[in-house]
Amino acid sequence: MHSLVALVTLLSVALFFWMGADVARARIRFGVHAPAVTGHPDFERHFRVQANTAEGLPLFLPSLWLFALTLDGLRSSDLGDKIAAALGLVWIIGRVMYMRSYVRDPASRGLGFGVQALASLLLLIGGLFAIVWGFVKTGL
Amino acid sequence: MHSLVALVTLLSVALFFWMGADVARARIRFGVHAPAVTGHPDFERHFRVQANTAEGLPLFLPSLWLFALTLDGLRSSDLGDKIAAALGLVWIIGRVMYMRSYVRDPASRGLGFGVQALASLLLLIGGLFAIVWGFVKTGL
Amino acid sequence: MHSLVALVTLLSVALFFWMGADVARARIRFGVHAPAVTGHPDFERHFRVQANTAEGLPLFLPSLWLFALTLDGLRSSDLGDKIAAALGLVWIIGRVMYMRSYVRDPASRGLGFGVQALASLLLLIGGLFAIVWGFVKTGL
């Protein structure tokens, strides 16, 4: 049932929900009223953390699931679920680091960004390999 | 087959497609040319409705599906499909309220936003409970 | 296993990853420092390509998968996988055209945008038809 990947998925979107609440608080704190999303540099930091993560999810979630489903479909095991969930936890940790460092100083956001980007990239490349492996194995 | 959740998914993305077309119309009407996304407060209302909904979908759709799939996997029923689809309809109604109120007056967007946020949050928390329940039931 | 749709999904998110790297390069080249996302019109072109594609993925990916899964569930074939994957390739080609034309001249972005929007719309409408057909066939 890929329970570990399901759990990591919901934890990642729970973090994303938290970032959205953080933007709402920052709107009040820095006096930036909708529809504006600029006007105070500190508000923009909170806003960009959430916006960048919104852009990261359509990359992360499909890669996470296709890595796990394809690998486990080929091997009839739950190894893909475990590896994908572990990389998903790395993604979550990277996004927390990104959020904390970006708000403190945007120039320091690189490490957290790199951690989550690497996790996404490994899931994406691993998923592509698993699909191609499946084509070779079954003769397309 | 989770047909109800599938239907609600496609209705929610059809609404999102409509919001995108609405932004294109607003670009022409208020004379805001790409790549600019600011410059006329009324355009920005239309733009933010669609952008905020784009950010809401990666939260809503994974929660919707994992709630339905996990609950129905545990109970071998289609109750999860029905409850999730009902909450998904609430999400769609909330997003329509949000769109209509935001364009009229951004300060009035709270109710519609709250309705869809509550639907997403119930799906997310319900999904997390179902996964943890599954771990307890099967002894991980 | 819907291997073709899985492959197209990962290729589309790989393209999206590339667009994100392109924004990072444009930040350096045009001297736009985070959290700003405006300040140089040429940077804004690169930024909007990626942002618009981020908004397109939550429309494209659910439509792609529900079209393939619903059609193949009804017919017990892999025709849905093949048609969806072909339309998905059209989406990817449209997004590449969009990216190239938008960066050159935003006013010329219409054709590429139209190609990918049409692919998404056909998948969305096809998926809705397949679900309704399923309801009719099984008597809900």
Tab-separated table of C-alpha atoms in Angstrom:
chain	number	residue	atom	x	y	z
A	1	MET	CA	0.000	0.000	0.000
A	2	HIS	CA	3.063	2.344	0.083
A	3	SER	CA	2.150	3.618	3.549
A	4	LEU	CA	5.525	5.241	4.170
A	5	VAL	CA	5.396	7.286	0.989
A	6	ALA	CA	1.787	8.224	1.803
A	7	LEU	CA	2.855	9.387	5.267
A	8	VAL	CA	5.764	11.441	3.890
A	9	THR	CA	3.414	12.984	1.296
A	10	LEU	CA	0.977	14.169	3.955
A	11	LEU	CA	3.817	15.434	6.183
A	12	SER	CA	5.220	17.445	3.249
A	13	VAL	CA	1.835	19.015	2.497
A	14	ALA	CA	1.313	19.671	6.237
A	15	LEU	CA	4.599	21.622	6.184
A	16	PHE	CA	3.301	23.470	3.113
A	17	PHE	CA	0.051	24.271	4.960
A	18	TRP	CA	2.158	25.692	7.803
A	19	MET	CA	4.072	27.890	5.335
A	20	GLY	CA	0.733	29.238	4.042
A	21	ALA	CA	-0.344	30.117	7.593
A	22	ASP	CA	3.054	31.802	8.026
A	23	VAL	CA	2.359	34.036	4.986
A	24	ALA	CA	-1.035	34.994	6.467
A	25	ARG	CA	0.663	35.984	9.747
A	26	ALA	CA	3.356	37.923	7.832
A	27	ARG	CA	0.641	39.848	5.922
A	28	ILE	CA	-0.706	41.184	9.229
A	29	ARG	CA	2.686	41.706	10.865
A	30	PHE	CA	4.225	43.678	7.969
A	31	GLY	CA	0.996	45.388	6.834
A	32	VAL	CA	0.859	43.988	3.279
A	33	HIS	CA	-2.765	43.789	2.173
A	34	ALA	CA	-4.146	41.530	-0.578
A	35	PRO	CA	-3.853	41.497	-3.559
A	36	ALA	CA	-0.315	42.929	-3.034
A	37	VAL	CA	2.474	40.382	-2.548
A	38	THR	CA	5.254	42.949	-2.429
A	39	GLY	CA	5.832	46.163	-0.470
A	40	HIS	CA	7.875	44.960	2.524
A	41	PRO	CA	11.095	42.953	2.031
A	42	ASP	CA	10.488	40.847	5.167
A	43	PHE	CA	6.992	39.891	3.998
A	44	GLU	CA	8.438	38.928	0.626
A	45	ARG	CA	10.791	36.442	2.307
A	46	HIS	CA	7.883	34.574	3.926
A	47	PHE	CA	5.896	34.790	0.696
A	48	ARG	CA	8.707	33.449	-1.482
A	49	VAL	CA	9.351	30.496	0.863
A	50	GLN	CA	5.773	29.365	0.357
A	51	ALA	CA	5.633	30.194	-3.374
A	52	ASN	CA	8.896	28.355	-4.074
A	53	THR	CA	7.682	25.331	-2.122
A	54	ALA	CA	4.402	25.406	-4.082
A	55	GLU	CA	6.545	25.183	-7.230
A	56	GLY	CA	8.620	22.394	-5.680
A	57	LEU	CA	5.692	20.095	-4.849
A	58	PRO	CA	4.687	19.275	-8.467
A	59	LEU	CA	8.293	18.149	-8.987
A	60	PHE	CA	8.692	16.304	-5.683
A	61	LEU	CA	5.392	14.419	-5.326
A	62	PRO	CA	5.176	12.807	-8.802
A	63	SER	CA	8.863	11.798	-8.581
A	64	LEU	CA	8.376	10.367	-5.068
A	65	TRP	CA	5.401	8.225	-6.078
A	66	LEU	CA	6.635	7.060	-9.468
A	67	PHE	CA	9.990	6.053	-7.962
A	68	ALA	CA	8.249	3.970	-5.279
A	69	LEU	CA	5.482	2.489	-7.471
A	70	THR	CA	7.723	1.630	-10.425
A	71	LEU	CA	10.539	0.103	-8.368
A	72	ASP	CA	8.144	-1.960	-6.229
A	73	GLY	CA	6.167	-3.028	-9.307
A	74	LEU	CA	9.369	-4.404	-10.841
A	75	ARG	CA	10.694	-6.139	-7.722
A	76	SER	CA	7.442	-7.089	-5.939
A	77	SER	CA	8.903	-5.649	-2.745
A	78	ASP	CA	8.455	-2.589	-0.564
A	79	LEU	CA	12.047	-1.432	-0.953
A	80	GLY	CA	10.960	1.416	-3.238
A	81	ASP	CA	8.513	2.632	-0.581
A	82	LYS	CA	11.298	2.692	2.019
A	83	ILE	CA	13.958	4.396	-0.131
A	84	ALA	CA	11.478	6.944	-1.519
A	85	ALA	CA	10.161	7.733	1.983
A	86	ALA	CA	13.735	8.230	3.260
A	87	LEU	CA	14.509	10.634	0.379
A	88	GLY	CA	11.157	12.316	1.049
A	89	LEU	CA	12.203	12.928	4.654
A	90	VAL	CA	15.416	14.519	3.342
A	91	TRP	CA	13.227	16.762	1.144
A	92	ILE	CA	11.162	17.821	4.179
A	93	ILE	CA	14.293	18.533	6.248
A	94	GLY	CA	15.742	20.558	3.341
A	95	ARG	CA	12.524	22.593	3.039
A	96	VAL	CA	12.538	23.348	6.812
A	97	MET	CA	16.188	24.483	6.552
A	98	TYR	CA	15.256	26.582	3.487
A	99	MET	CA	12.339	28.224	5.313
A	100	ARG	CA	14.377	29.069	8.403
A	101	SER	CA	17.434	30.371	6.543
A	102	TYR	CA	15.478	32.341	3.895
A	103	VAL	CA	13.513	34.269	6.554
A	104	ARG	CA	16.751	35.053	8.422
A	105	ASP	CA	18.767	36.019	5.327
A	106	PRO	CA	17.794	35.201	1.717
A	107	ALA	CA	21.476	34.893	0.749
A	108	SER	CA	21.812	31.909	3.139
A	109	ARG	CA	19.007	29.881	1.563
A	110	GLY	CA	21.309	27.853	-0.692
A	111	LEU	CA	22.056	24.878	1.587
A	112	GLY	CA	18.430	24.049	2.420
A	113	PHE	CA	17.434	24.600	-1.192
A	114	GLY	CA	20.216	22.292	-2.352
A	115	VAL	CA	19.235	19.522	0.065
A	116	GLN	CA	15.621	19.384	-1.109
A	117	ALA	CA	16.612	19.814	-4.780
A	118	LEU	CA	19.021	16.867	-4.500
A	119	ALA	CA	16.314	14.687	-2.920
A	120	SER	CA	13.874	15.592	-5.734
A	121	LEU	CA	16.526	14.999	-8.395
A	122	LEU	CA	17.483	11.559	-7.014
A	123	LEU	CA	13.798	10.542	-6.955
A	124	LEU	CA	13.314	11.850	-10.507
A	125	ILE	CA	16.407	10.148	-11.945
A	126	GLY	CA	15.730	6.951	-9.969
A	127	GLY	CA	12.160	6.920	-11.272
A	128	LEU	CA	13.332	7.385	-14.870
A	129	PHE	CA	15.823	4.507	-14.477
A	130	ALA	CA	13.133	2.251	-12.992
A	131	ILE	CA	10.756	2.966	-15.906
A	132	VAL	CA	13.442	2.321	-18.525
A	133	TRP	CA	14.474	-0.855	-16.642
A	134	GLY	CA	10.837	-1.947	-16.802
A	135	PHE	CA	10.740	-1.378	-20.591
A	136	VAL	CA	13.912	-3.447	-21.044
A	137	LYS	CA	12.626	-6.228	-18.746
A	138	THR	CA	9.238	-6.576	-20.421
A	139	GLY	CA	10.440	-5.782	-23.959
A	140	LEU	CA	8.082	-2.753	-24.030
B	1	MET	CA	-12.154	2.663	-8.702
B	2	HIS	CA	-12.747	5.838	-6.614
B	3	SER	CA	-14.880	7.340	-9.356
B	4	LEU	CA	-16.354	10.049	-7.140
B	5	VAL	CA	-12.953	11.338	-6.046
B	6	ALA	CA	-11.802	11.193	-9.690
B	7	LEU	CA	-14.829	13.251	-10.744
B	8	VAL	CA	-14.271	15.842	-7.997
B	9	THR	CA	-10.578	16.043	-8.985
B	10	LEU	CA	-11.424	16.843	-12.601
B	11	LEU	CA	-14.113	19.346	-11.557
B	12	SER	CA	-11.621	21.127	-9.304
B	13	VAL	CA	-9.022	21.359	-12.083
B	14	ALA	CA	-11.757	22.487	-14.525
B	15	LEU	CA	-12.510	25.349	-12.103
B	16	PHE	CA	-8.778	26.089	-12.021
B	17	PHE	CA	-8.694	26.120	-15.842
B	18	TRP	CA	-11.548	28.637	-15.763
B	19	MET	CA	-9.590	30.850	-13.342
B	20	GLY	CA	-6.646	30.787	-15.770
B	21	ALA	CA	-8.904	31.915	-18.629
B	22	ASP	CA	-10.200	34.641	-16.307
B	23	VAL	CA	-6.641	35.944	-15.805
B	24	ALA	CA	-6.130	36.011	-19.596
B	25	ARG	CA	-9.330	38.066	-20.007
B	26	ALA	CA	-8.250	40.390	-17.148
B	27	ARG	CA	-4.856	40.959	-18.851
B	28	ILE	CA	-6.666	42.368	-21.898
B	29	ARG	CA	-9.333	44.252	-19.953
B	30	PHE	CA	-6.926	46.024	-17.592
B	31	GLY	CA	-4.039	46.373	-20.075
B	32	VAL	CA	-1.418	44.396	-18.136
B	33	HIS	CA	1.032	42.837	-20.619
B	34	ALA	CA	3.226	39.802	-19.960
B	35	PRO	CA	5.623	39.317	-18.228
B	36	ALA	CA	4.113	41.889	-15.776
B	37	VAL	CA	1.692	40.497	-13.183
B	38	THR	CA	1.198	43.821	-11.381
B	39	GLY	CA	0.299	47.340	-12.506
B	40	HIS	CA	-3.479	47.421	-12.060
B	41	PRO	CA	-5.080	46.491	-8.683
B	42	ASP	CA	-8.124	44.906	-10.348
B	43	PHE	CA	-5.945	42.684	-12.542
B	44	GLU	CA	-4.011	41.644	-9.448
B	45	ARG	CA	-7.237	40.387	-7.831
B	46	HIS	CA	-7.926	38.029	-10.720
B	47	PHE	CA	-4.272	36.997	-10.815
B	48	ARG	CA	-4.061	36.263	-7.098
B	49	VAL	CA	-7.252	34.151	-7.144
B	50	GLN	CA	-5.650	31.853	-9.693
B	51	ALA	CA	-2.167	31.909	-8.107
B	52	ASN	CA	-3.555	31.115	-4.653
B	53	THR	CA	-5.628	28.264	-6.061
B	54	ALA	CA	-2.537	26.929	-7.864
B	55	GLU	CA	-0.871	26.832	-4.438
B	56	GLY	CA	-3.954	25.191	-2.921
B	57	LEU	CA	-4.118	22.265	-5.361
B	58	PRO	CA	-0.882	20.517	-4.251
B	59	LEU	CA	-2.348	20.548	-0.728
B	60	PHE	CA	-5.897	19.552	-1.677
B	61	LEU	CA	-5.368	16.808	-4.281
B	62	PRO	CA	-2.841	14.601	-2.413
B	63	SER	CA	-4.930	14.899	0.783
B	64	LEU	CA	-8.145	14.053	-1.097
B	65	TRP	CA	-6.684	10.916	-2.691
B	66	LEU	CA	-4.700	9.621	0.269
B	67	PHE	CA	-7.733	10.038	2.538
B	68	ALA	CA	-9.920	8.007	0.129
B	69	LEU	CA	-7.333	5.361	-0.814
B	70	THR	CA	-6.068	4.742	2.712
B	71	LEU	CA	-9.502	4.594	4.352
B	72	ASP	CA	-10.908	2.299	1.672
B	73	GLY	CA	-7.798	0.114	1.754
B	74	LEU	CA	-8.307	-0.412	5.501
B	75	ARG	CA	-12.065	-1.022	5.389
B	76	SER	CA	-12.467	-2.625	1.926
B	77	SER	CA	-15.380	-0.251	1.291
B	78	ASP	CA	-16.069	2.860	-0.774
B	79	LEU	CA	-16.924	5.018	2.241
B	80	GLY	CA	-13.611	6.881	1.897
B	81	ASP	CA	-14.426	7.713	-1.730
B	82	LYS	CA	-17.804	9.145	-0.687
B	83	ILE	CA	-16.585	11.188	2.303
B	84	ALA	CA	-13.559	12.506	0.397
B	85	ALA	CA	-15.709	13.455	-2.612
B	86	ALA	CA	-18.154	15.304	-0.316
B	87	LEU	CA	-15.301	17.257	1.306
B	88	GLY	CA	-13.906	17.868	-2.180
B	89	LEU	CA	-17.215	19.433	-3.218
B	90	VAL	CA	-16.974	21.701	-0.164
B	91	TRP	CA	-13.481	22.679	-1.354
B	92	ILE	CA	-14.827	23.553	-4.817
B	93	ILE	CA	-17.683	25.616	-3.336
B	94	GLY	CA	-15.211	27.417	-1.057
B	95	ARG	CA	-12.953	28.224	-4.030
B	96	VAL	CA	-15.895	29.615	-6.041
B	97	MET	CA	-16.888	31.800	-3.052
B	98	TYR	CA	-13.239	32.876	-2.723
B	99	MET	CA	-13.023	33.810	-6.417
B	100	ARG	CA	-16.242	35.815	-6.406
B	101	SER	CA	-15.566	37.666	-3.142
B	102	TYR	CA	-11.864	38.376	-3.862
B	103	VAL	CA	-12.660	40.028	-7.210
B	104	ARG	CA	-15.391	42.145	-5.571
B	105	ASP	CA	-13.346	43.110	-2.513
B	106	PRO	CA	-10.110	41.379	-1.379
B	107	ALA	CA	-10.966	42.101	2.289
B	108	SER	CA	-14.064	39.888	1.961
B	109	ARG	CA	-12.158	36.811	0.770
B	110	GLY	CA	-11.878	35.267	4.251
B	111	LEU	CA	-15.057	33.144	4.307
B	112	GLY	CA	-14.493	31.362	0.994
B	113	PHE	CA	-10.826	30.897	1.842
B	114	GLY	CA	-11.765	29.442	5.227
B	115	VAL	CA	-14.265	26.982	3.728
B	116	GLN	CA	-11.760	25.460	1.279
B	117	ALA	CA	-8.942	25.533	3.869
B	118	LEU	CA	-11.142	23.624	6.334
B	119	ALA	CA	-12.008	21.009	3.685
B	120	SER	CA	-8.298	20.556	2.858
B	121	LEU	CA	-7.358	20.369	6.530
B	122	LEU	CA	-10.024	17.724	7.314
B	123	LEU	CA	-8.804	15.617	4.375
B	124	LEU	CA	-5.192	16.023	5.483
B	125	ILE	CA	-5.833	15.184	9.155
B	126	GLY	CA	-8.218	12.357	8.212
B	127	GLY	CA	-5.590	10.929	5.858
B	128	LEU	CA	-2.901	11.082	8.550
B	129	PHE	CA	-5.219	9.292	11.021
B	130	ALA	CA	-6.024	6.584	8.456
B	131	ILE	CA	-2.312	5.957	7.772
B	132	VAL	CA	-1.455	5.752	11.477
B	133	TRP	CA	-4.488	3.488	12.015
B	134	GLY	CA	-3.145	1.258	9.243
B	135	PHE	CA	0.281	1.066	10.924
B	136	VAL	CA	-1.346	0.085	14.250
B	137	LYS	CA	-3.617	-2.497	12.552
B	138	THR	CA	-0.878	-4.223	10.589
B	139	GLY	CA	1.874	-3.791	13.213
B	140	LEU	CA	3.835	-1.662	10.682
C	1	MET	CA	1.330	-0.350	-15.112
C	2	HIS	CA	0.798	2.772	-17.272
C	3	SER	CA	4.526	2.985	-18.011
C	4	LEU	CA	4.124	5.441	-20.879
C	5	VAL	CA	2.140	7.915	-18.803
C	6	ALA	CA	4.680	7.505	-15.986
C	7	LEU	CA	7.529	8.242	-18.412
C	8	VAL	CA	5.778	11.333	-19.807
C	9	THR	CA	5.095	12.535	-16.239
C	10	LEU	CA	8.767	12.354	-15.303
C	11	LEU	CA	9.837	13.992	-18.580
C	12	SER	CA	7.408	16.870	-17.938
C	13	VAL	CA	8.731	17.412	-14.399
C	14	ALA	CA	12.316	17.127	-15.723
C	15	LEU	CA	11.492	19.990	-18.116
C	16	PHE	CA	10.050	21.898	-15.154
C	17	PHE	CA	13.260	21.257	-13.181
C	18	TRP	CA	15.218	22.679	-16.125
C	19	MET	CA	13.011	25.807	-16.102
C	20	GLY	CA	13.785	26.265	-12.388
C	21	ALA	CA	17.532	26.057	-13.093
C	22	ASP	CA	16.981	28.599	-15.872
C	23	VAL	CA	15.430	31.049	-13.364
C	24	ALA	CA	18.435	30.574	-11.054
C	25	ARG	CA	20.797	31.387	-13.954
C	26	ALA	CA	18.645	34.417	-14.921
C	27	ARG	CA	18.827	35.728	-11.309
C	28	ILE	CA	22.621	35.901	-11.590
C	29	ARG	CA	22.718	37.146	-15.186
C	30	PHE	CA	20.244	40.013	-14.671
C	31	GLY	CA	21.209	40.803	-11.045
C	32	VAL	CA	17.824	40.163	-9.428
C	33	HIS	CA	18.381	39.063	-5.835
C	34	ALA	CA	15.931	37.058	-3.715
C	35	PRO	CA	13.299	37.676	-2.458
C	36	ALA	CA	12.673	40.019	-5.461
C	37	VAL	CA	11.070	38.449	-8.529
C	38	THR	CA	10.803	41.693	-10.484
C	39	GLY	CA	13.239	44.493	-11.383
C	40	HIS	CA	14.501	43.425	-14.809
C	41	PRO	CA	12.054	42.653	-17.649
C	42	ASP	CA	14.273	39.892	-19.089
C	43	PHE	CA	14.488	38.137	-15.725
C	44	GLU	CA	10.706	38.357	-15.437
C	45	ARG	CA	10.329	36.439	-18.714
C	46	HIS	CA	12.332	33.496	-17.401
C	47	PHE	CA	10.525	33.694	-14.056
C	48	ARG	CA	7.051	33.757	-15.606
C	49	VAL	CA	7.795	30.759	-17.849
C	50	GLN	CA	8.556	28.672	-14.782
C	51	ALA	CA	5.720	30.134	-12.652
C	52	ASN	CA	3.148	29.579	-15.387
C	53	THR	CA	4.332	26.006	-15.889
C	54	ALA	CA	4.116	25.434	-12.116
C	55	GLU	CA	0.464	26.501	-12.409
C	56	GLY	CA	-0.008	24.254	-15.445
C	57	LEU	CA	1.216	21.040	-13.802
C	58	PRO	CA	-1.675	20.658	-11.286
C	59	LEU	CA	-4.013	20.856	-14.293
C	60	PHE	CA	-1.996	18.617	-16.615
C	61	LEU	CA	-0.881	15.766	-14.351
C	62	PRO	CA	-4.239	14.877	-12.716
C	63	SER	CA	-5.955	15.062	-16.141
C	64	LEU	CA	-3.245	12.894	-17.744
C	65	TRP	CA	-3.514	10.163	-15.114
C	66	LEU	CA	-7.289	10.132	-14.673
C	67	PHE	CA	-7.768	9.951	-18.447
C	68	ALA	CA	-5.431	6.932	-18.687
C	69	LEU	CA	-6.574	5.131	-15.523
C	70	THR	CA	-10.309	5.611	-16.090
C	71	LEU	CA	-10.259	4.674	-19.781
C	72	ASP	CA	-8.094	1.595	-19.195
C	73	GLY	CA	-10.191	0.570	-16.190
C	74	LEU	CA	-13.307	0.617	-18.382
C	75	ARG	CA	-11.796	-1.179	-21.370
C	76	SER	CA	-9.210	-3.434	-19.689
C	77	SER	CA	-6.669	-2.271	-22.270
C	78	ASP	CA	-3.643	0.007	-22.429
C	79	LEU	CA	-5.143	2.305	-25.065
C	80	GLY	CA	-5.702	5.033	-22.462
C	81	ASP	CA	-2.015	4.870	-21.503
C	82	LYS	CA	-0.991	5.306	-25.143
C	83	ILE	CA	-3.404	8.150	-26.009
C	84	ALA	CA	-2.681	9.997	-22.758
C	85	ALA	CA	1.080	9.638	-23.257
C	86	ALA	CA	0.791	10.988	-26.828
C	87	LEU	CA	-1.202	14.017	-25.600
C	88	GLY	CA	1.340	14.388	-22.802
C	89	LEU	CA	4.131	14.596	-25.374
C	90	VAL	CA	2.158	17.345	-27.131
C	91	TRP	CA	1.962	19.158	-23.782
C	92	ILE	CA	5.747	18.902	-23.351
C	93	ILE	CA	6.381	20.157	-26.910
C	94	GLY	CA	3.957	23.064	-26.307
C	95	ARG	CA	5.751	23.994	-23.074
C	96	VAL	CA	9.161	23.967	-24.821
C	97	MET	CA	7.741	26.219	-27.576
C	98	TYR	CA	6.227	28.463	-24.875
C	99	MET	CA	9.542	28.723	-23.026
C	100	ARG	CA	11.559	29.545	-26.145
C	101	SER	CA	9.095	32.084	-27.561
C	102	TYR	CA	8.332	33.802	-24.218
C	103	VAL	CA	12.033	34.474	-23.530
C	104	ARG	CA	12.475	35.854	-27.067
C	105	ASP	CA	9.313	37.980	-27.057
C	106	PRO	CA	6.413	37.613	-24.573
C	107	ALA	CA	3.910	38.662	-27.262
C	108	SER	CA	4.820	35.554	-29.283
C	109	ARG	CA	4.056	33.085	-26.479
C	110	GLY	CA	0.507	32.379	-27.689
C	111	LEU	CA	1.142	29.390	-29.973
C	112	GLY	CA	3.144	27.326	-27.482
C	113	PHE	CA	0.702	28.211	-24.732
C	114	GLY	CA	-2.214	27.178	-26.931
C	115	VAL	CA	-0.634	23.826	-27.819
C	116	GLN	CA	-0.107	22.782	-24.195
C	117	ALA	CA	-3.502	24.206	-23.116
C	118	LEU	CA	-5.244	22.182	-25.829
C	119	ALA	CA	-3.455	18.991	-24.735
C	120	SER	CA	-4.490	19.606	-21.103
C	121	LEU	CA	-8.056	20.405	-22.126
C	122	LEU	CA	-8.406	17.237	-24.251
C	123	LEU	CA	-7.108	15.124	-21.355
C	124	LEU	CA	-9.479	16.880	-18.925
C	125	ILE	CA	-12.569	16.550	-21.136
C	126	GLY	CA	-11.636	12.985	-22.133
C	127	GLY	CA	-11.228	12.068	-18.464
C	128	LEU	CA	-14.621	13.572	-17.577
C	129	PHE	CA	-16.269	11.610	-20.410
C	130	ALA	CA	-14.594	8.376	-19.288
C	131	ILE	CA	-15.812	8.855	-15.693
C	132	VAL	CA	-19.380	9.617	-16.780
C	133	TRP	CA	-19.261	6.633	-19.166
C	134	GLY	CA	-18.189	4.483	-16.207
C	135	PHE	CA	-21.141	5.723	-14.129
C	136	VAL	CA	-23.543	4.875	-16.976
C	137	LYS	CA	-21.951	1.452	-17.541
C	138	THR	CA	-22.009	0.364	-13.892
C	139	GLY	CA	-25.292	2.150	-13.015
C	140	LEU	CA	-23.378	4.262	-10.436
